PDB file of C-alpha atoms in Angstrom:
ATOM      1  CA  MET A   1       0.053   0.339   0.047  1.00  0.00           C
ATOM      2  CA  THR A   2       1.220   3.029  -1.047  1.00  0.00           C
ATOM      3  CA  ASP A   3       1.065   6.525   0.841  1.00  0.00           C
ATOM      4  CA  LEU A   4      -0.757   9.441  -1.595  1.00  0.00           C
ATOM      5  CA  ALA A   5       1.485  12.091  -2.463  1.00  0.00           C
ATOM      6  CA  VAL A   6       0.450  15.431  -3.995  1.00  0.00           C
ATOM      7  CA  GLY A   7      -0.736  15.599  -7.135  1.00  0.00           C
ATOM      8  CA  ASP A   8      -2.883  12.518  -6.601  1.00  0.00           C
ATOM      9  CA  VAL A   9      -6.369  12.182  -6.743  1.00  0.00           C
ATOM     10  CA  ALA A  10      -8.355  12.007  -3.672  1.00  0.00           C
ATOM     11  CA  PRO A  11      -9.501   9.386  -2.892  1.00  0.00           C
ATOM     12  CA  GLN A  12     -13.849  10.329  -3.188  1.00  0.00           C
ATOM     13  CA  PHE A  13     -16.142   9.328  -0.517  1.00  0.00           C
ATOM     14  CA  ASP A  14     -19.692   9.770   0.461  1.00  0.00           C
ATOM     15  CA  LEU A  15     -20.199   9.742   4.302  1.00  0.00           C
ATOM     16  CA  PRO A  16     -23.249  10.264   6.407  1.00  0.00           C
ATOM     17  CA  ARG A  17     -22.692  14.015   8.179  1.00  0.00           C
ATOM     18  CA  ASP A  18     -23.844  15.772  11.112  1.00  0.00           C
ATOM     19  CA  GLY A  19     -27.705  17.032  11.059  1.00  0.00           C
ATOM     20  CA  GLY A  20     -28.580  14.248   8.712  1.00  0.00           C
ATOM     21  CA  GLY A  21     -28.036  13.487   5.286  1.00  0.00           C
ATOM     22  CA  SER A  22     -24.669  13.056   3.247  1.00  0.00           C
ATOM     23  CA  LEU A  23     -21.314  14.986   2.075  1.00  0.00           C
ATOM     24  CA  GLY A  24     -19.016  13.633  -0.816  1.00  0.00           C
ATOM     25  CA  LEU A  25     -16.338  15.305  -2.196  1.00  0.00           C
ATOM     26  CA  ALA A  26     -17.618  14.759  -5.786  1.00  0.00           C
ATOM     27  CA  ALA A  27     -20.137  17.866  -4.869  1.00  0.00           C
ATOM     28  CA  LEU A  28     -17.377  19.499  -3.755  1.00  0.00           C
ATOM     29  CA  ARG A  29     -15.437  19.807  -7.060  1.00  0.00           C
ATOM     30  CA  GLY A  30     -14.559  22.957  -8.114  1.00  0.00           C
ATOM     31  CA  LYS A  31     -14.066  23.962  -4.324  1.00  0.00           C
ATOM     32  CA  LEU A  32     -10.851  23.660  -2.140  1.00  0.00           C
ATOM     33  CA  VAL A  33     -11.265  21.857   0.506  1.00  0.00           C
ATOM     34  CA  VAL A  34      -9.684  21.176   3.753  1.00  0.00           C
ATOM     35  CA  LEU A  35      -9.991  17.436   4.511  1.00  0.00           C
ATOM     36  CA  TYR A  36      -8.736  16.482   8.463  1.00  0.00           C
ATOM     37  CA  PHE A  37      -9.043  13.504   9.852  1.00  0.00           C
ATOM     38  CA  TYR A  38      -8.786  12.881  13.588  1.00  0.00           C
ATOM     39  CA  PRO A  39      -9.091  10.219  15.935  1.00  0.00           C
ATOM     40  CA  GLN A  40     -12.028  10.562  18.622  1.00  0.00           C
ATOM     41  CA  ASP A  41     -14.614  13.229  18.975  1.00  0.00           C
ATOM     42  CA  ASP A  42     -14.528  14.955  22.503  1.00  0.00           C
ATOM     43  CA  THR A  43     -10.941  14.343  23.528  1.00  0.00           C
ATOM     44  CA  THR A  44      -8.761  17.037  24.302  1.00  0.00           C
ATOM     45  CA  SER A  45      -6.581  17.585  20.955  1.00  0.00           C
ATOM     46  CA  CYS A  46      -9.592  16.558  18.637  1.00  0.00           C
ATOM     47  CA  THR A  47     -11.248  19.022  20.147  1.00  0.00           C
ATOM     48  CA  ASN A  48      -9.075  21.659  20.258  1.00  0.00           C
ATOM     49  CA  GLU A  49      -8.519  21.159  16.620  1.00  0.00           C
ATOM     50  CA  ALA A  50     -12.029  21.254  15.674  1.00  0.00           C
ATOM     51  CA  ILE A  51     -12.197  24.455  17.793  1.00  0.00           C
ATOM     52  CA  GLY A  52      -9.468  25.852  16.206  1.00  0.00           C
ATOM     53  CA  PHE A  53     -11.138  24.812  12.666  1.00  0.00           C
ATOM     54  CA  SER A  54     -14.507  26.489  13.422  1.00  0.00           C
ATOM     55  CA  GLN A  55     -12.783  29.513  14.489  1.00  0.00           C
ATOM     56  CA  LEU A  56     -11.366  30.086  11.122  1.00  0.00           C
ATOM     57  CA  LYS A  57     -14.391  28.901   9.442  1.00  0.00           C
ATOM     58  CA  PRO A  58     -15.167  32.703   8.416  1.00  0.00           C
ATOM     59  CA  GLU A  59     -11.904  33.214   6.720  1.00  0.00           C
ATOM     60  CA  PHE A  60     -11.575  29.593   5.346  1.00  0.00           C
ATOM     61  CA  GLU A  61     -14.605  30.200   3.170  1.00  0.00           C
ATOM     62  CA  LYS A  62     -13.855  33.460   1.955  1.00  0.00           C
ATOM     63  CA  ALA A  63     -10.485  32.002   0.772  1.00  0.00           C
ATOM     64  CA  GLY A  64     -12.768  29.925  -1.344  1.00  0.00           C
ATOM     65  CA  ALA A  65     -12.428  26.531   1.149  1.00  0.00           C
ATOM     66  CA  VAL A  66     -14.584  24.102   2.917  1.00  0.00           C
ATOM     67  CA  VAL A  67     -13.602  22.379   5.997  1.00  0.00           C
ATOM     68  CA  ILE A  68     -14.670  18.810   6.752  1.00  0.00           C
ATOM     69  CA  GLY A  69     -13.475  16.811   9.976  1.00  0.00           C
ATOM     70  CA  LEU A  70     -13.623  13.010   9.714  1.00  0.00           C
ATOM     71  CA  SER A  71     -13.291  10.079  12.611  1.00  0.00           C
ATOM     72  CA  PRO A  72     -15.013   6.609  12.943  1.00  0.00           C
ATOM     73  CA  ASP A  73     -17.343   8.206  15.252  1.00  0.00           C
ATOM     74  CA  SER A  74     -21.053   7.730  14.529  1.00  0.00           C
ATOM     75  CA  VAL A  75     -23.276  10.832  13.401  1.00  0.00           C
ATOM     76  CA  LYS A  76     -24.895  11.214  16.286  1.00  0.00           C
ATOM     77  CA  LYS A  77     -21.573  11.343  18.376  1.00  0.00           C
ATOM     78  CA  HIS A  78     -20.910  13.968  15.824  1.00  0.00           C
ATOM     79  CA  ASP A  79     -23.929  16.198  16.615  1.00  0.00           C
ATOM     80  CA  LYS A  80     -23.220  15.649  20.653  1.00  0.00           C
ATOM     81  CA  PHE A  81     -19.776  16.963  19.901  1.00  0.00           C
ATOM     82  CA  LYS A  82     -21.253  19.746  17.753  1.00  0.00           C
ATOM     83  CA  ALA A  83     -23.934  21.446  20.096  1.00  0.00           C
ATOM     84  CA  LYS A  84     -21.350  21.155  23.253  1.00  0.00           C
ATOM     85  CA  TYR A  85     -18.230  23.190  21.685  1.00  0.00           C
ATOM     86  CA  ASP A  86     -20.625  25.168  18.897  1.00  0.00           C
ATOM     87  CA  LEU A  87     -18.405  24.045  16.348  1.00  0.00           C
ATOM     88  CA  THR A  88     -19.345  25.172  12.279  1.00  0.00           C
ATOM     89  CA  VAL A  89     -17.355  23.030  10.583  1.00  0.00           C
ATOM     90  CA  ASP A  90     -19.045  19.982   8.558  1.00  0.00           C
ATOM     91  CA  LEU A  91     -18.021  16.347  10.261  1.00  0.00           C
ATOM     92  CA  VAL A  92     -18.616  12.986   8.648  1.00  0.00           C
ATOM     93  CA  ALA A  93     -18.532   9.453  10.022  1.00  0.00           C
ATOM     94  CA  ASP A  94     -16.465   7.161   8.553  1.00  0.00           C
ATOM     95  CA  GLU A  95     -17.660   4.193  11.028  1.00  0.00           C
ATOM     96  CA  GLU A  96     -16.619   1.638   8.773  1.00  0.00           C
ATOM     97  CA  ARG A  97     -13.045   3.514   8.476  1.00  0.00           C
ATOM     98  CA  LYS A  98     -12.940   2.819   4.384  1.00  0.00           C
ATOM     99  CA  VAL A  99     -12.022   6.593   3.960  1.00  0.00           C
ATOM    100  CA  ILE A 100      -9.747   6.091   6.750  1.00  0.00           C
ATOM    101  CA  GLU A 101      -8.110   3.375   5.082  1.00  0.00           C
ATOM    102  CA  ALA A 102      -8.092   4.683   1.537  1.00  0.00           C
ATOM    103  CA  TYR A 103      -6.022   7.513   2.842  1.00  0.00           C
ATOM    104  CA  HIS A 104      -4.067   5.298   4.785  1.00  0.00           C
ATOM    105  CA  LEU A 105      -4.492   6.443   7.784  1.00  0.00           C
ATOM    106  CA  TRP A 106      -5.504   3.616   9.794  1.00  0.00           C
ATOM    107  CA  VAL A 107      -1.882   2.648  11.365  1.00  0.00           C
ATOM    108  CA  GLU A 108      -0.409   1.222  14.466  1.00  0.00           C
ATOM    109  CA  LYS A 109      -0.197   3.673  17.485  1.00  0.00           C
ATOM    110  CA  THR A 110       1.662   3.303  21.134  1.00  0.00           C
ATOM    111  CA  MET A 111       0.404   4.765  23.942  1.00  0.00           C
ATOM    112  CA  TYR A 112       2.362   4.105  27.268  1.00  0.00           C
ATOM    113  CA  GLY A 113       4.358   1.452  25.511  1.00  0.00           C
ATOM    114  CA  ARG A 114       0.650  -0.194  24.519  1.00  0.00           C
ATOM    115  CA  LYS A 115       0.632  -0.768  20.849  1.00  0.00           C
ATOM    116  CA  TYR A 116      -2.890  -0.488  19.231  1.00  0.00           C
ATOM    117  CA  MET A 117      -4.532   1.320  15.740  1.00  0.00           C
ATOM    118  CA  GLY A 118      -5.899   4.155  15.470  1.00  0.00           C
ATOM    119  CA  VAL A 119      -6.732   7.016  13.147  1.00  0.00           C
ATOM    120  CA  GLU A 120      -3.577   9.369  12.198  1.00  0.00           C
ATOM    121  CA  ARG A 121      -4.005  12.809  12.963  1.00  0.00           C
ATOM    122  CA  ALA A 122      -3.855  14.133   9.293  1.00  0.00           C
ATOM    123  CA  THR A 123      -4.876  16.827   7.096  1.00  0.00           C
ATOM    124  CA  PHE A 124      -5.312  16.938   3.135  1.00  0.00           C
ATOM    125  CA  LEU A 125      -5.684  20.126   1.172  1.00  0.00           C
ATOM    126  CA  ILE A 126      -7.669  19.174  -1.822  1.00  0.00           C
ATOM    127  CA  GLY A 127      -7.563  21.344  -5.136  1.00  0.00           C
ATOM    128  CA  LYS A 128     -10.525  22.550  -7.029  1.00  0.00           C
ATOM    129  CA  ASP A 129      -9.392  19.576  -9.827  1.00  0.00           C
ATOM    130  CA  GLY A 130      -9.836  16.885  -7.301  1.00  0.00           C
ATOM    131  CA  ARG A 131      -6.519  16.236  -6.562  1.00  0.00           C
ATOM    132  CA  ILE A 132      -4.262  16.598  -3.512  1.00  0.00           C
ATOM    133  CA  ALA A 133      -2.566  19.843  -3.068  1.00  0.00           C
ATOM    134  CA  ARG A 134      -0.946  19.503   0.466  1.00  0.00           C
ATOM    135  CA  ILE A 135      -0.765  16.917   3.030  1.00  0.00           C
ATOM    136  CA  TRP A 136       0.014  17.347   6.891  1.00  0.00           C
ATOM    137  CA  ARG A 137       0.665  14.183   8.271  1.00  0.00           C
ATOM    138  CA  GLN A 138       1.116  13.165  12.147  1.00  0.00           C
ATOM    139  CA  VAL A 139      -0.515  16.824  13.083  1.00  0.00           C
ATOM    140  CA  ARG A 140       0.016  18.598  16.037  1.00  0.00           C
ATOM    141  CA  VAL A 141      -2.767  20.626  16.936  1.00  0.00           C
ATOM    142  CA  LYS A 142      -1.429  23.901  17.788  1.00  0.00           C
ATOM    143  CA  GLY A 143      -1.541  26.605  15.250  1.00  0.00           C
ATOM    144  CA  HIS A 144      -2.395  23.963  12.603  1.00  0.00           C
ATOM    145  CA  ALA A 145      -5.202  25.487  11.571  1.00  0.00           C
ATOM    146  CA  GLU A 146      -3.961  28.751  10.786  1.00  0.00           C
ATOM    147  CA  GLU A 147      -1.398  26.678   8.780  1.00  0.00           C
ATOM    148  CA  VAL A 148      -3.529  25.248   6.996  1.00  0.00           C
ATOM    149  CA  LEU A 149      -5.577  28.927   6.073  1.00  0.00           C
ATOM    150  CA  ALA A 150      -2.025  30.308   4.786  1.00  0.00           C
ATOM    151  CA  ALA A 151      -1.577  27.137   2.211  1.00  0.00           C
ATOM    152  CA  VAL A 152      -5.063  27.533   1.218  1.00  0.00           C
ATOM    153  CA  ARG A 153      -4.583  30.972   0.782  1.00  0.00           C
ATOM    154  CA  ALA A 154      -1.338  30.440  -1.540  1.00  0.00           C
ATOM    155  CA  LEU A 155      -3.428  28.189  -3.447  1.00  0.00           C
TER     156      LEU A 155
END
């Protein structure tokens, strides 16, 4: 399995979204898409990341970008997460991890010496043509949303 690279066509998806309905990459063709993957709703780093992207959502929109958060949590959990923290970004549910695996982000992790499988925190900037324009792997949350916004503005 080869990792995705800048210039590759972004793997397509159509997933259930917060608030009902579904959200798919094909429907966003012609727009810049910030697709960020995170392990779990309502954990410290994931919450801080979602808040960071939500606070900058108007700036992303001005720059012509849509921001989507993706995790293996259910839509019900996403709805609670959004309500609890007044999040404004779209959240999609990949409970079967098919999209997570398509982006090669279901990886072995280690915490306190214990190895387990989980979602790698990563962000993909997808161009208007549906190709990957930028990739951030093993993301550190602090300042990340601002860095992604700068990259969106540079396109």
